[in-house]
């Protein structure tokens, strides 16, 4: 899946559920050769629109080729290098698809000789990891996505 | 105040050790993994020599009776705070009434619990370390028992960020400076000691063979099992001073490595001395595990010491900066 650029907006979470707007977004995605887009709202929610994945909203009749799924971002607590696995361990703290709970540590950001936790804020299912191991992340960058 | 809810034997209060009294037959004691103790203290804002709990028998469980900060360093014991999992080499704020649990580690032998302000027991001869053989220091000179209560020094020096933070474990941060074998055998660097030449051609096998840490090993010394190494000819030696790291060769031909509670004197020939900066790794070696000695030099030992000191200085410098940065960001 190719991800489009993230865009910030105000009440866009509600707007994108409008069948007319969904249709426009589908057209833009098609023209750009992109099959999904994530839109981050002011309250920190992510709206992911995936072309051709079926419809999961109430607007099935008018938009048969789009699904809109809200995903909660788990963000980097500080700038540094992302570590999906603690350097003293062999396995990640949580695997994709696993249920996660608030305050659970599911990754790390290395800053010099120290390690900061990447923590879950809301319960859900760990949907994916957006950052490559050891890659540099900025403060507030989305590191994981959680399906509520 | 902390209260011990569950413990096995031999868990003690330790700091960096008691020095200056060997001439009176007083062992230095102190943490078997001094590096883990030091990092733990730095993470909670302590001076690096504050006393902590050395936990080597599991499971171990305690309750804190006041708000404080704790760091868990050394062996990864799958630590849990009120059931929530904590990563290894980690510092976190704890509230009065919370319970901290440590399980048997899969690797390594000893974990250290450092509390903000340190464990408040009376120093004896300049140290809070427990001397089990002498029966003094620490908590009444003995190992911890269920229902023991220990004072802790004070509130944390830092406001901990939510979820806490950790240090890069030395095995990862200093991987270039500590040799690792492909088969998991611990490589311990040593230099030949006073009576090395008396072993003649036999001495070569000291380096080449793999030794097993026998069950007759403790904080005083590790007895190693392997093919015996014999003196070229019997000798009579006067007793001489012994320090942690000295490798003695008793008549059985199987070495004894003196550890933190090392005897102060002994008469067995000394075949080698483990370099001081590798002793923490030996302190984390488990009974039944295997090790091999690697011939080293004073120059190499000093170079590794400098690397470790740079690692500690990096932590010392970065912890206050990180905590301050997190506090600023949390106010935004």
Short mmCIF file of C-alpha atoms in Angstrom, two decimals, chain B residues 102-270:
data_model
loop_
_atom_site.label_atom_id
_atom_site.label_comp_id
_atom_site.label_asym_id
_atom_site.label_seq_id
_atom_site.Cartn_x
_atom_site.Cartn_y
_atom_site.Cartn_z
CA UNK B 102 10.61 -9.26 39.66
CA UNK B 103 10.59 -12.71 38.09
CA UNK B 104 13.48 -15.08 37.45
CA UNK B 105 15.53 -13.66 34.58
CA UNK B 106 16.05 -15.72 31.45
CA UNK B 107 19.58 -14.42 31.07
CA UNK B 108 21.95 -12.82 33.56
CA UNK B 109 21.86 -13.30 37.29
CA UNK B 110 21.29 -10.12 39.27
CA UNK B 111 18.92 -7.17 39.20
CA UNK B 112 19.34 -3.89 41.04
CA UNK B 113 16.58 -1.75 42.50
CA UNK B 114 17.73 1.83 43.06
CA UNK B 115 15.37 4.20 44.84
CA UNK B 116 15.56 7.99 44.79
CA UNK B 117 17.66 8.97 47.78
CA UNK B 118 19.05 5.46 48.18
CA UNK B 119 18.36 2.74 50.75
CA UNK B 120 18.60 4.37 54.16
CA UNK B 121 20.60 1.98 56.30
CA UNK B 122 23.42 3.04 58.58
CA UNK B 123 26.85 3.08 56.94
CA UNK B 124 29.48 0.85 58.51
CA UNK B 125 33.11 1.72 57.81
CA UNK B 126 31.97 4.11 55.11
CA UNK B 127 29.65 1.75 53.25
CA UNK B 128 26.07 0.52 53.37
CA UNK B 129 26.98 -2.77 51.69
CA UNK B 130 25.98 -5.97 53.43
CA UNK B 131 28.88 -8.17 54.46
CA UNK B 132 27.17 -11.54 54.87
CA UNK B 133 30.34 -13.24 56.07
CA UNK B 134 31.05 -10.50 58.59
CA UNK B 135 27.41 -10.09 59.60
CA UNK B 136 27.45 -6.30 59.39
CA UNK B 137 26.40 -3.53 57.02
CA UNK B 138 23.19 -3.36 55.02
CA UNK B 139 20.15 -4.48 56.98
CA UNK B 140 21.62 -5.86 60.22
CA UNK B 141 24.35 -7.65 58.25
CA UNK B 142 21.91 -10.17 56.83
CA UNK B 143 19.99 -10.87 53.65
CA UNK B 144 16.44 -9.62 53.21
CA UNK B 145 13.42 -11.47 54.57
CA UNK B 146 9.69 -11.18 54.07
CA UNK B 147 8.17 -8.28 56.04
CA UNK B 148 11.46 -6.40 56.21
CA UNK B 149 10.99 -2.65 55.99
CA UNK B 150 13.69 -0.39 54.67
CA UNK B 151 13.81 3.39 54.67
CA UNK B 152 14.49 5.24 51.46
CA UNK B 153 16.28 8.53 51.27
CA UNK B 154 13.77 10.97 49.89
CA UNK B 155 11.75 12.22 46.97
CA UNK B 156 13.13 11.89 43.47
CA UNK B 157 15.42 14.56 42.11
CA UNK B 158 13.39 14.63 38.91
CA UNK B 159 9.76 14.71 37.94
CA UNK B 160 9.67 11.48 35.94
CA UNK B 161 8.05 11.63 32.51
CA UNK B 162 4.89 9.52 32.15
CA UNK B 163 5.89 5.90 31.73
CA UNK B 164 9.41 6.70 32.88
CA UNK B 165 12.51 6.30 30.77
CA UNK B 166 15.50 4.04 30.54
CA UNK B 167 19.16 3.78 29.73
CA UNK B 168 20.72 1.93 26.84
CA UNK B 169 22.00 -1.29 28.44
CA UNK B 170 25.80 -1.42 28.50
CA UNK B 171 25.76 -4.65 26.47
CA UNK B 172 24.20 -2.65 23.63
CA UNK B 173 25.79 0.75 24.15
CA UNK B 174 29.29 -0.68 24.64
CA UNK B 175 29.09 -3.66 22.30
CA UNK B 176 32.29 -2.61 20.53
CA UNK B 177 34.21 -2.74 23.79
CA UNK B 178 33.07 -6.10 25.16
CA UNK B 179 33.86 -9.21 23.14
CA UNK B 180 31.04 -11.62 22.41
CA UNK B 181 31.27 -15.20 21.25
CA UNK B 182 29.05 -16.78 18.63
CA UNK B 183 28.03 -19.66 20.88
CA UNK B 184 27.07 -17.53 23.86
CA UNK B 185 30.12 -18.44 25.94
CA UNK B 186 31.03 -15.44 28.09
CA UNK B 187 34.42 -14.04 27.16
CA UNK B 188 36.22 -12.63 30.18
CA UNK B 189 39.45 -10.73 29.75
CA UNK B 190 42.31 -11.37 32.14
CA UNK B 191 46.03 -10.75 32.48
CA UNK B 192 48.57 -13.30 33.72
CA UNK B 193 49.21 -12.97 37.47
CA UNK B 194 52.14 -13.56 39.82
CA UNK B 195 52.44 -17.35 39.67
CA UNK B 196 51.43 -17.77 36.02
CA UNK B 197 54.88 -18.99 34.99
CA UNK B 198 54.77 -21.80 37.57
CA UNK B 199 52.14 -23.58 35.45
CA UNK B 200 54.54 -23.95 32.52
CA UNK B 201 52.95 -25.33 29.35
CA UNK B 202 49.74 -26.14 31.26
CA UNK B 203 48.94 -22.43 31.48
CA UNK B 204 47.95 -22.29 27.83
CA UNK B 205 44.88 -24.42 28.52
CA UNK B 206 43.70 -21.81 31.01
CA UNK B 207 42.94 -19.61 28.00
CA UNK B 208 41.97 -22.20 25.43
CA UNK B 209 39.41 -24.28 27.30
CA UNK B 210 35.83 -23.43 28.16
CA UNK B 211 35.09 -23.37 31.89
CA UNK B 212 31.77 -23.98 33.55
CA UNK B 213 30.64 -21.97 36.57
CA UNK B 214 29.98 -24.61 39.21
CA UNK B 215 27.17 -24.65 41.73
CA UNK B 216 29.77 -23.93 44.43
CA UNK B 217 29.80 -20.29 43.39
CA UNK B 218 28.56 -17.25 45.26
CA UNK B 219 29.40 -13.62 45.95
CA UNK B 220 32.72 -14.68 47.49
CA UNK B 221 33.99 -16.50 44.45
CA UNK B 222 33.18 -18.55 41.38
CA UNK B 223 34.53 -22.09 41.30
CA UNK B 224 35.02 -23.19 37.72
CA UNK B 225 34.81 -26.73 36.38
CA UNK B 226 36.97 -28.03 33.54
CA UNK B 227 40.03 -30.10 32.77
CA UNK B 228 42.39 -29.45 35.71
CA UNK B 229 45.52 -27.38 35.28
CA UNK B 230 48.42 -28.44 37.47
CA UNK B 231 51.55 -26.71 38.61
CA UNK B 232 54.71 -27.86 36.80
CA UNK B 233 56.05 -28.75 40.25
CA UNK B 234 54.59 -28.31 43.76
CA UNK B 235 55.38 -25.03 45.51
CA UNK B 236 54.87 -23.63 48.98
CA UNK B 237 53.52 -20.09 48.99
CA UNK B 238 53.07 -17.58 51.77
CA UNK B 239 49.58 -16.17 52.05
CA UNK B 240 49.21 -12.97 50.11
CA UNK B 241 46.60 -10.27 49.59
CA UNK B 242 43.64 -11.13 47.40
CA UNK B 243 41.21 -8.78 45.67
CA UNK B 244 38.11 -9.31 43.50
CA UNK B 245 39.15 -10.57 40.08
CA UNK B 246 42.09 -12.66 41.27
CA UNK B 247 42.00 -16.14 39.72
CA UNK B 248 43.47 -18.69 42.10
CA UNK B 249 44.40 -22.24 41.24
CA UNK B 250 43.85 -24.62 44.18
CA UNK B 251 45.42 -28.11 44.18
CA UNK B 252 42.35 -29.51 42.39
CA UNK B 253 43.47 -27.60 39.29
CA UNK B 254 40.11 -25.92 38.77
CA UNK B 255 40.20 -22.12 39.09
CA UNK B 256 38.48 -19.92 41.66
CA UNK B 257 37.66 -16.36 40.62
CA UNK B 258 37.41 -14.09 43.64
CA UNK B 259 34.32 -11.88 43.49
CA UNK B 260 32.84 -8.98 45.50
CA UNK B 261 33.01 -10.73 48.89
CA UNK B 262 36.55 -11.91 48.07
CA UNK B 263 38.76 -13.19 50.82
CA UNK B 264 41.32 -10.62 51.86
CA UNK B 265 44.21 -13.10 51.81
CA UNK B 266 44.93 -16.52 50.39
CA UNK B 267 47.75 -18.89 49.63
CA UNK B 268 46.74 -20.54 46.36
CA UNK B 269 48.86 -19.63 43.34
CA UNK B 270 47.39 -16.83 41.25
#
